mmCIF file of N, CA, C and O and ligand atoms in Angstrom:
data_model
loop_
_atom_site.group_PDB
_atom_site.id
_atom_site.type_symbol
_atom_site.label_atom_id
_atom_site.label_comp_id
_atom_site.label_asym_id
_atom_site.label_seq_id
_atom_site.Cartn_x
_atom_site.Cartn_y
_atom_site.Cartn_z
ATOM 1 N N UNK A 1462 42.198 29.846 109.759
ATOM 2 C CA UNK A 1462 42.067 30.943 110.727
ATOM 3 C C UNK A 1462 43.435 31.385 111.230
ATOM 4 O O UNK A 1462 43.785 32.507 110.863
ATOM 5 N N UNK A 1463 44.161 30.787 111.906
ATOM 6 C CA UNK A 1463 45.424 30.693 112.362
ATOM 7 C C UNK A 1463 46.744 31.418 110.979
ATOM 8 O O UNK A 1463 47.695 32.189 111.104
ATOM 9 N N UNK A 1464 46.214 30.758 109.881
ATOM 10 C CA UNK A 1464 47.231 31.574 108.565
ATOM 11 C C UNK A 1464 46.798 32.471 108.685
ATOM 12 O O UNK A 1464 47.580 33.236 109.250
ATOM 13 N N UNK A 1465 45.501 33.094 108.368
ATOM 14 C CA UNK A 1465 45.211 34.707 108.098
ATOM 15 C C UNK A 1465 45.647 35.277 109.152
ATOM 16 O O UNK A 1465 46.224 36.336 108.903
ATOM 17 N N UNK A 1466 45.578 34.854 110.795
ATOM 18 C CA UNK A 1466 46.125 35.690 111.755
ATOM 19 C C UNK A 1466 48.146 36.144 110.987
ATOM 20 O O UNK A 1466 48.839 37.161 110.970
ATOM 21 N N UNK A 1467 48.240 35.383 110.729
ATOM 22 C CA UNK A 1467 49.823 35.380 110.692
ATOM 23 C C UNK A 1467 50.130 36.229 109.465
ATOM 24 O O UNK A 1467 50.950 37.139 109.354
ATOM 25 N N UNK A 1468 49.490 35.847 108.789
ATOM 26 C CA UNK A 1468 49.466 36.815 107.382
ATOM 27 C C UNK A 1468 49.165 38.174 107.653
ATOM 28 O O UNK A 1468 49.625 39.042 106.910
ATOM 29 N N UNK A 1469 48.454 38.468 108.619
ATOM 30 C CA UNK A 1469 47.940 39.875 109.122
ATOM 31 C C UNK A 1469 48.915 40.520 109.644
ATOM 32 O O UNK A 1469 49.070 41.712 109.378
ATOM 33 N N UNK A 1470 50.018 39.637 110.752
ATOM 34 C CA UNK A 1470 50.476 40.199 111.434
ATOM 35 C C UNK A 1470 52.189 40.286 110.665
ATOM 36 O O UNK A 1470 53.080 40.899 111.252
ATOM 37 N N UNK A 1471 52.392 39.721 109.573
ATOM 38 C CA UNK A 1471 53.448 39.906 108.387
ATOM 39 C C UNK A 1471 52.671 41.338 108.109
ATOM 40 O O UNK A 1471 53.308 42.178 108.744
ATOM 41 N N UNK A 1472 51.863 41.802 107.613
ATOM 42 C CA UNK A 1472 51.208 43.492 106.848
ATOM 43 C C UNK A 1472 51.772 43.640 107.775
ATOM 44 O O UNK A 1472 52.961 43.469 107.510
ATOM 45 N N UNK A 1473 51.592 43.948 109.116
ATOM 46 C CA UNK A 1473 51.364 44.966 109.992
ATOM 47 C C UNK A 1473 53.294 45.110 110.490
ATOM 48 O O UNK A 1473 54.067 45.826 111.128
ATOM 49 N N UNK A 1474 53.266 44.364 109.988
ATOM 50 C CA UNK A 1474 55.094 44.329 110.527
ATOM 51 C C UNK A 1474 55.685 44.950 109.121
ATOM 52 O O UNK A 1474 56.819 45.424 109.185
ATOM 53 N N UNK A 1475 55.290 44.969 108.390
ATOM 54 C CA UNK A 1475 55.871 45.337 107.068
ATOM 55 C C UNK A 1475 55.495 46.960 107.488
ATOM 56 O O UNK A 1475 56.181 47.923 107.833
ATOM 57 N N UNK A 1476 54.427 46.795 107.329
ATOM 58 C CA UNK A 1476 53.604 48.115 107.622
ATOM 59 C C UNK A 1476 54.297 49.636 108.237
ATOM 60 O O UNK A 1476 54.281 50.798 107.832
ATOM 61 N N UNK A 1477 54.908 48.916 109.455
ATOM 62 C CA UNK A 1477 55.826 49.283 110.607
ATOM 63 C C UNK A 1477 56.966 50.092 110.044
ATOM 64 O O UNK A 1477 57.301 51.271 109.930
ATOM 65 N N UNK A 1478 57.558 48.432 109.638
ATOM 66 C CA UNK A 1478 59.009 48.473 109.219
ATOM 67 C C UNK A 1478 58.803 50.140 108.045
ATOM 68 O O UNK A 1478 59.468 51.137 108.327
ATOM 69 N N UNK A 1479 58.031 50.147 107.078
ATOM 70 C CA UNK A 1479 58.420 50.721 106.407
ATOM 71 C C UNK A 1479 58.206 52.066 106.664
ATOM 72 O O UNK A 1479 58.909 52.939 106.156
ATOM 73 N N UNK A 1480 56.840 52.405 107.779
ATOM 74 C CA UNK A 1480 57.099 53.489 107.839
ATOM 75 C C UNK A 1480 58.683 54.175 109.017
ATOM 76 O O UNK A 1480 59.381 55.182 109.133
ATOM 77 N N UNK A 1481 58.525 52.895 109.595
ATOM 78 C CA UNK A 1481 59.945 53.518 110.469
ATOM 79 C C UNK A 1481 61.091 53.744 110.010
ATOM 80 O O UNK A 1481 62.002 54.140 110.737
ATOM 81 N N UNK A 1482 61.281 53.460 108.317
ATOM 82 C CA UNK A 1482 62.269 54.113 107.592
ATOM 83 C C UNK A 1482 61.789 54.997 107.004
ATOM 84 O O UNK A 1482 62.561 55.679 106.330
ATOM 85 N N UNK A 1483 60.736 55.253 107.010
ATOM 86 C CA UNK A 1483 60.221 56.744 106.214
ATOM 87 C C UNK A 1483 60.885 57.820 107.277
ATOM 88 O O UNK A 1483 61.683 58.694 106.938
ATOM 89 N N UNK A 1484 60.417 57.601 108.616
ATOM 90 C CA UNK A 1484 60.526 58.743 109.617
ATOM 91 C C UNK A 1484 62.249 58.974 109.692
ATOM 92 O O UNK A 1484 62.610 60.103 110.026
ATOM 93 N N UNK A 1485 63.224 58.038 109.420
ATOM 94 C CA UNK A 1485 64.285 58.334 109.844
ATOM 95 C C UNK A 1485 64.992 58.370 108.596
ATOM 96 O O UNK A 1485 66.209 58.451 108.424
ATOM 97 N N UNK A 1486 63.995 58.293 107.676
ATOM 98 C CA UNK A 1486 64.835 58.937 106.171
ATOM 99 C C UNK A 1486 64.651 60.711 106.240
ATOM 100 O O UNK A 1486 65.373 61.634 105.863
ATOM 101 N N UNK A 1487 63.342 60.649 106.901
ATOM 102 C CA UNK A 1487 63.081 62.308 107.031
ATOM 103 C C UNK A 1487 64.200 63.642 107.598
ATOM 104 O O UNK A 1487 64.647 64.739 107.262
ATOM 105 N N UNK A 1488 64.255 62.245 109.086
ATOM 106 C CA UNK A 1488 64.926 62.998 110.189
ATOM 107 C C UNK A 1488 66.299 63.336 109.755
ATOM 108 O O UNK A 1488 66.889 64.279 110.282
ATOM 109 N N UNK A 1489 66.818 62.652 108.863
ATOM 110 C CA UNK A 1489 68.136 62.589 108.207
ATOM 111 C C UNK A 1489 68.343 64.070 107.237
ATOM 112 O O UNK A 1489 69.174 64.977 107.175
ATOM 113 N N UNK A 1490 67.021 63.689 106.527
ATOM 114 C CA UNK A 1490 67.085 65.031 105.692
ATOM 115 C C UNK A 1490 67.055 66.312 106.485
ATOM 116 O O UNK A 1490 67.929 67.173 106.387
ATOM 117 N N UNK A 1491 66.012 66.393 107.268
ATOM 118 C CA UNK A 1491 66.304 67.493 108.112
ATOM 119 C C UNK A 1491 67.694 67.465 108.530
ATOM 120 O O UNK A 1491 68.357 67.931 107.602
ATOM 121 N N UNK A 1492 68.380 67.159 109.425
ATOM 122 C CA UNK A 1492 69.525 67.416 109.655
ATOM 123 C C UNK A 1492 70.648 67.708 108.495
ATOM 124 O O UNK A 1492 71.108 68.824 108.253
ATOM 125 N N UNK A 1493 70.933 66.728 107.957
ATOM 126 C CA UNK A 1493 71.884 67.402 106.568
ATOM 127 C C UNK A 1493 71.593 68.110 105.801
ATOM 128 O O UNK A 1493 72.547 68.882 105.704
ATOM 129 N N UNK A 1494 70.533 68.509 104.850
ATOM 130 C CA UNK A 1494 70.134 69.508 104.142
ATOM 131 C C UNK A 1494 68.950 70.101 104.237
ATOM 132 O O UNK A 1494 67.956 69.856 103.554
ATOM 133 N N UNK A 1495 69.092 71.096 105.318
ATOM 134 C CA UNK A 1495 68.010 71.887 105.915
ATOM 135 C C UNK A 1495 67.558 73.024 104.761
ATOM 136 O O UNK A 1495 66.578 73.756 104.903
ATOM 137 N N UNK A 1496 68.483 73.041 103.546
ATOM 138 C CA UNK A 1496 67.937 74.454 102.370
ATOM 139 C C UNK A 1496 67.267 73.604 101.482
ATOM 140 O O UNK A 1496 66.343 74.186 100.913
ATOM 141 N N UNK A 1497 67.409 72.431 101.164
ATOM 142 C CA UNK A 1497 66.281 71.434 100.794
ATOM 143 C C UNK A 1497 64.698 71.960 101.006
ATOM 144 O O UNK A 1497 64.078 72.715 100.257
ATOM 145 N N UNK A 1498 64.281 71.403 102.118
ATOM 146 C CA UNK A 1498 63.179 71.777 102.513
ATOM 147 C C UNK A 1498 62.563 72.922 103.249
ATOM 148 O O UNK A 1498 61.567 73.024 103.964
ATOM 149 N N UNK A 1499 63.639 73.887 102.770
ATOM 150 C CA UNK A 1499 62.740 75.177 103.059
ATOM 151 C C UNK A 1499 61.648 75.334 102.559
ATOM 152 O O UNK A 1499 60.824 75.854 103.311
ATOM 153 N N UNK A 1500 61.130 74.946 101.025
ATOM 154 C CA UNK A 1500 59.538 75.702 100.663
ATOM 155 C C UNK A 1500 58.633 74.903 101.795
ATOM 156 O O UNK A 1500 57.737 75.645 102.196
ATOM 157 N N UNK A 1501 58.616 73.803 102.326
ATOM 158 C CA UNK A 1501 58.230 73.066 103.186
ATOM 159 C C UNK A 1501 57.745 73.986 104.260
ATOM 160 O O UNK A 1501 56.615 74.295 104.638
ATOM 161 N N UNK A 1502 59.141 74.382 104.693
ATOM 162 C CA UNK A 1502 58.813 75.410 106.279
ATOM 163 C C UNK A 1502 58.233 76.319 105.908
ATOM 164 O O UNK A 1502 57.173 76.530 106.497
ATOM 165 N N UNK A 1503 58.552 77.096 104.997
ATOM 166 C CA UNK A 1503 57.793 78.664 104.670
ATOM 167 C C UNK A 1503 56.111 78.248 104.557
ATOM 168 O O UNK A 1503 55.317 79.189 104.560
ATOM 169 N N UNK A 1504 55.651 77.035 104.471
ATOM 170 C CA UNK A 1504 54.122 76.783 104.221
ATOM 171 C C UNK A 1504 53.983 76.852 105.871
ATOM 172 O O UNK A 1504 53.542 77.929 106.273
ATOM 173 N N UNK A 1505 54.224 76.082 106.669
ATOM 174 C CA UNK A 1505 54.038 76.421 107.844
ATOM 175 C C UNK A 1505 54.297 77.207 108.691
ATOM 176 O O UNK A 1505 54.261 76.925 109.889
ATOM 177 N N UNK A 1506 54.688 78.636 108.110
ATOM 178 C CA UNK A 1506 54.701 79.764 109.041
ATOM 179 C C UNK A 1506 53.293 81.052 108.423
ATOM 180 O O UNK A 1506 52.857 81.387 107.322
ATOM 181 N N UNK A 1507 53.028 81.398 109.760
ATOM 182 C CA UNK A 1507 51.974 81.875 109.843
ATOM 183 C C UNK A 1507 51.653 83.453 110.140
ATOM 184 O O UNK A 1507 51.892 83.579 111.341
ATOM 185 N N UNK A 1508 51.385 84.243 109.815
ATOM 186 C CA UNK A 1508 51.284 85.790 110.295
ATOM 187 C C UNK A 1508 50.523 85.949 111.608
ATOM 188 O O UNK A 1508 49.405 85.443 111.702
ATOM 189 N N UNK A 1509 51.160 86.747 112.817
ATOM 190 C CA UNK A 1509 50.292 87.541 113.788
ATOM 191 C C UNK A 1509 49.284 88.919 112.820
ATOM 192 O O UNK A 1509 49.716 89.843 112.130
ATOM 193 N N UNK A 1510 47.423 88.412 113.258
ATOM 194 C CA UNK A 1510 46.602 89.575 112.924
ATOM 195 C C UNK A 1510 46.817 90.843 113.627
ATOM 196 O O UNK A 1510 46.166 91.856 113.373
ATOM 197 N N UNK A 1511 48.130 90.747 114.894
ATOM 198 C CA UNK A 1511 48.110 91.922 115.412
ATOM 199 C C UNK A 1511 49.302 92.523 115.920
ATOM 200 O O UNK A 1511 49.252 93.316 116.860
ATOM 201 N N UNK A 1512 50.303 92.217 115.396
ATOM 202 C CA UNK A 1512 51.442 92.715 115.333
ATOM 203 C C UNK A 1512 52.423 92.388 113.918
ATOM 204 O O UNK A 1512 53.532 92.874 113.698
ATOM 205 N N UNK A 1513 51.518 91.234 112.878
ATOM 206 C CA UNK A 1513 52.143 90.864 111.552
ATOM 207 C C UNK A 1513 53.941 90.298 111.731
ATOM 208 O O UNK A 1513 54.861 90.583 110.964
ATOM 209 N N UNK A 1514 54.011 89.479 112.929
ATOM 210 C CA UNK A 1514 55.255 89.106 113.345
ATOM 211 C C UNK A 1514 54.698 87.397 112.407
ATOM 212 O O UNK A 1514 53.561 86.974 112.198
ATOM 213 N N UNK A 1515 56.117 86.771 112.027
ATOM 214 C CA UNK A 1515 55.655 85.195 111.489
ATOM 215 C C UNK A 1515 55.856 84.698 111.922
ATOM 216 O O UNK A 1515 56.889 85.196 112.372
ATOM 217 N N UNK A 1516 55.707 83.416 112.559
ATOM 218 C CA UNK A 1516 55.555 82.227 113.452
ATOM 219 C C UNK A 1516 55.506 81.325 113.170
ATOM 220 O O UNK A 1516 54.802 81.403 112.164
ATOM 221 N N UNK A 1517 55.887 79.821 113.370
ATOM 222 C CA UNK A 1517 55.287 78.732 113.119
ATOM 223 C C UNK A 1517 54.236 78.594 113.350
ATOM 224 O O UNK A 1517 53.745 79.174 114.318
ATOM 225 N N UNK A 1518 53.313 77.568 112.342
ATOM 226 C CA UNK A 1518 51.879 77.779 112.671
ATOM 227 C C UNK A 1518 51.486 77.119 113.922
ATOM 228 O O UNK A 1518 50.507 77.548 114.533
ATOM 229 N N UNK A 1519 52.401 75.746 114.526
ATOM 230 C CA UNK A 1519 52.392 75.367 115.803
ATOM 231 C C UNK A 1519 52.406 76.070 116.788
ATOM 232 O O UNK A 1519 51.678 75.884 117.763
ATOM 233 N N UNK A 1520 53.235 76.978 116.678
ATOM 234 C CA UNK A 1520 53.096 77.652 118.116
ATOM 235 C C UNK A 1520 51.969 79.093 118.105
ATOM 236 O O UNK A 1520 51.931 80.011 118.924
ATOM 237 N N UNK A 1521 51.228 78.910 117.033
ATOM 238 C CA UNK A 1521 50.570 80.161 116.667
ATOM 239 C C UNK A 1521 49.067 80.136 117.172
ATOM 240 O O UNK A 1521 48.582 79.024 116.969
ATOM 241 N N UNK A 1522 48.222 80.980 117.740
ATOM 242 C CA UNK A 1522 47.164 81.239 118.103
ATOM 243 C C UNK A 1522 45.857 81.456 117.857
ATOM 244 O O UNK A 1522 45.469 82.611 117.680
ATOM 245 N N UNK A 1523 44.941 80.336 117.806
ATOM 246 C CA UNK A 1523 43.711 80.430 116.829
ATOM 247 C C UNK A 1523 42.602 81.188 117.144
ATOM 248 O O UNK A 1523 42.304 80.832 118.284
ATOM 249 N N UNK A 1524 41.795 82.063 116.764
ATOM 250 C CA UNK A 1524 40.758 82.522 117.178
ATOM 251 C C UNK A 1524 40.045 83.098 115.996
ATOM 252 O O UNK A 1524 40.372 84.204 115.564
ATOM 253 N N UNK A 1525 39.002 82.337 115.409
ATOM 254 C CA UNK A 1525 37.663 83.335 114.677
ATOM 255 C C UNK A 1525 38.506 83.055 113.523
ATOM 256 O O UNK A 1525 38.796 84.113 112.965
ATOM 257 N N UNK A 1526 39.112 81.831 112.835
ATOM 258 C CA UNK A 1526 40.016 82.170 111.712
ATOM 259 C C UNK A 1526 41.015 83.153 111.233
ATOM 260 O O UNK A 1526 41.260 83.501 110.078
ATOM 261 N N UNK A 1527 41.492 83.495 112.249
ATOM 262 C CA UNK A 1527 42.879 84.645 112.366
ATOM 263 C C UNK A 1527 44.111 83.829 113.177
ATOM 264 O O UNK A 1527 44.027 82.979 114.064
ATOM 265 N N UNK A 1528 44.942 84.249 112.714
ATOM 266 C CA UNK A 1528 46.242 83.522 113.460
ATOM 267 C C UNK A 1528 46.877 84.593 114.811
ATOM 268 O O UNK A 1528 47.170 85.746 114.495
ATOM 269 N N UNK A 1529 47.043 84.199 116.124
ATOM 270 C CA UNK A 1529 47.941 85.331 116.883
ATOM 271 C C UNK A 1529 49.247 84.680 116.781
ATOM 272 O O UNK A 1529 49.526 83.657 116.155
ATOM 273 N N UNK A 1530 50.282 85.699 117.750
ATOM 274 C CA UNK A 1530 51.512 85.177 118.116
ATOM 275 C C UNK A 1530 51.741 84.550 119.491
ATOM 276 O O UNK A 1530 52.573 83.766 119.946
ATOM 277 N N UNK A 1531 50.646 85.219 119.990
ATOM 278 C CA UNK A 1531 50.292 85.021 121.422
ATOM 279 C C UNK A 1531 48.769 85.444 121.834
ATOM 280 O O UNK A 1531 48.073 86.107 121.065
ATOM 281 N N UNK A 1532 48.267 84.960 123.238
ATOM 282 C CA UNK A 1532 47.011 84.966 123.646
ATOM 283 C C UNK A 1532 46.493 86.530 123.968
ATOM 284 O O UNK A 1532 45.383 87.060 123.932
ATOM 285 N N UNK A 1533 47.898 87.031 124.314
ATOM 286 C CA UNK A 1533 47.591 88.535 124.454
ATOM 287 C C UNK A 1533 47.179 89.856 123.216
ATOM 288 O O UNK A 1533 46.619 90.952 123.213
ATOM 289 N N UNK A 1534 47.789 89.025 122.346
ATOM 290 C CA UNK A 1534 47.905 89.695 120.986
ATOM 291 C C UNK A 1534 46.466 89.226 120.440
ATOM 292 O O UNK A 1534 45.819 89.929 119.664
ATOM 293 N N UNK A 1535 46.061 88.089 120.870
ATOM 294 C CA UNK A 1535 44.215 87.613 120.717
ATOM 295 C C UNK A 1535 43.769 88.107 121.617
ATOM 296 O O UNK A 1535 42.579 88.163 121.309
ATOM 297 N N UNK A 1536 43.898 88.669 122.868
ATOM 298 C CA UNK A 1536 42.803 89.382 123.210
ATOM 299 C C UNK A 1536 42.488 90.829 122.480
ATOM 300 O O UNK A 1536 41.446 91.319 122.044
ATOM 301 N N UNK A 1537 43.918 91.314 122.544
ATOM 302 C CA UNK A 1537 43.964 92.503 122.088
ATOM 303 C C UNK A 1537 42.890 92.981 121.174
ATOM 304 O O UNK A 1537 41.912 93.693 121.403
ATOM 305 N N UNK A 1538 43.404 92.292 119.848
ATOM 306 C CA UNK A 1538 42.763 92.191 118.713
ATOM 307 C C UNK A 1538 41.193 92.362 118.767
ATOM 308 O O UNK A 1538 40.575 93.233 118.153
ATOM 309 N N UNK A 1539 40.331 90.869 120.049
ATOM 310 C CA UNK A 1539 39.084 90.636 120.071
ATOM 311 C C UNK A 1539 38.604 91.589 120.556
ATOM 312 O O UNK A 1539 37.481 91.875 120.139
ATOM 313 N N UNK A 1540 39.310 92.618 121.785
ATOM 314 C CA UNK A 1540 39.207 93.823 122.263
ATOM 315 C C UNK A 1540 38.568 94.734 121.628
ATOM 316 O O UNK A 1540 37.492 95.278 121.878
ATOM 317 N N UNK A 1541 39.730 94.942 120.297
ATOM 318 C CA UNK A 1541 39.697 95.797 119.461
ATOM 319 C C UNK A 1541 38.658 95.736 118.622
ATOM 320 O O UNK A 1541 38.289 96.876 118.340
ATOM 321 N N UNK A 1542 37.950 94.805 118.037
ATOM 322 C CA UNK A 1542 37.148 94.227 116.611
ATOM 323 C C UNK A 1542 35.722 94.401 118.021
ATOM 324 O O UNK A 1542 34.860 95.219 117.699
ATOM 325 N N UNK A 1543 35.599 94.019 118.795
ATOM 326 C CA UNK A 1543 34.306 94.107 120.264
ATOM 327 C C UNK A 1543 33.603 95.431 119.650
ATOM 328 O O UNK A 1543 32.553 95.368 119.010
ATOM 329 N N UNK A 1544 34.342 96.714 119.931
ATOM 330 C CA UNK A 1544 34.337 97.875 120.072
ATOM 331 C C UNK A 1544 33.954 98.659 118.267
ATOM 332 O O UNK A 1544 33.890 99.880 118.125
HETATM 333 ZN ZN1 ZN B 950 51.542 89.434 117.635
#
């Protein structure tokens, strides 16, 4: 009982370890060669349905399966499509 605890807690430390060099192998890349992973970023930018401005899709606005740029630009829109 006592080995398998320990054996578990070797995975889970491995586990760790390796992803915490994944994240700061990443962070690395980002910083030094940011033209690298451009096709990367271009997947996560997103069109406004109501002004066609691009955005990250994070900061971008969901409604009815349409993307906004902002909440105003979703009302607008829902305004508009209401009518
Ligand atoms: Zn917009």
């Amino acid at each position: 009982m006592f080995r398998s605890l320990l054996l578990l807690a070797a995975v889970i430390v491995i586990v760790w370890f390796v992803q915490r060099q994944r994240n700061a192998r990443r962070q690395e890349g980002r910083q030094s060669s940011a033209s690298d992973k451009a096709p990367g970023r271009i997947q996560d930018m997103v069109r406004c349905t109501e002004c066609g401005i691009h955005l990250p899709e994070h900061e971008a606005v969901q409604a009815e399966g349409k993307t906004f740029c902002s909440t105003a630009h979703r009302d607008a829109w829902q305004q508009r499509e209401q009518r």
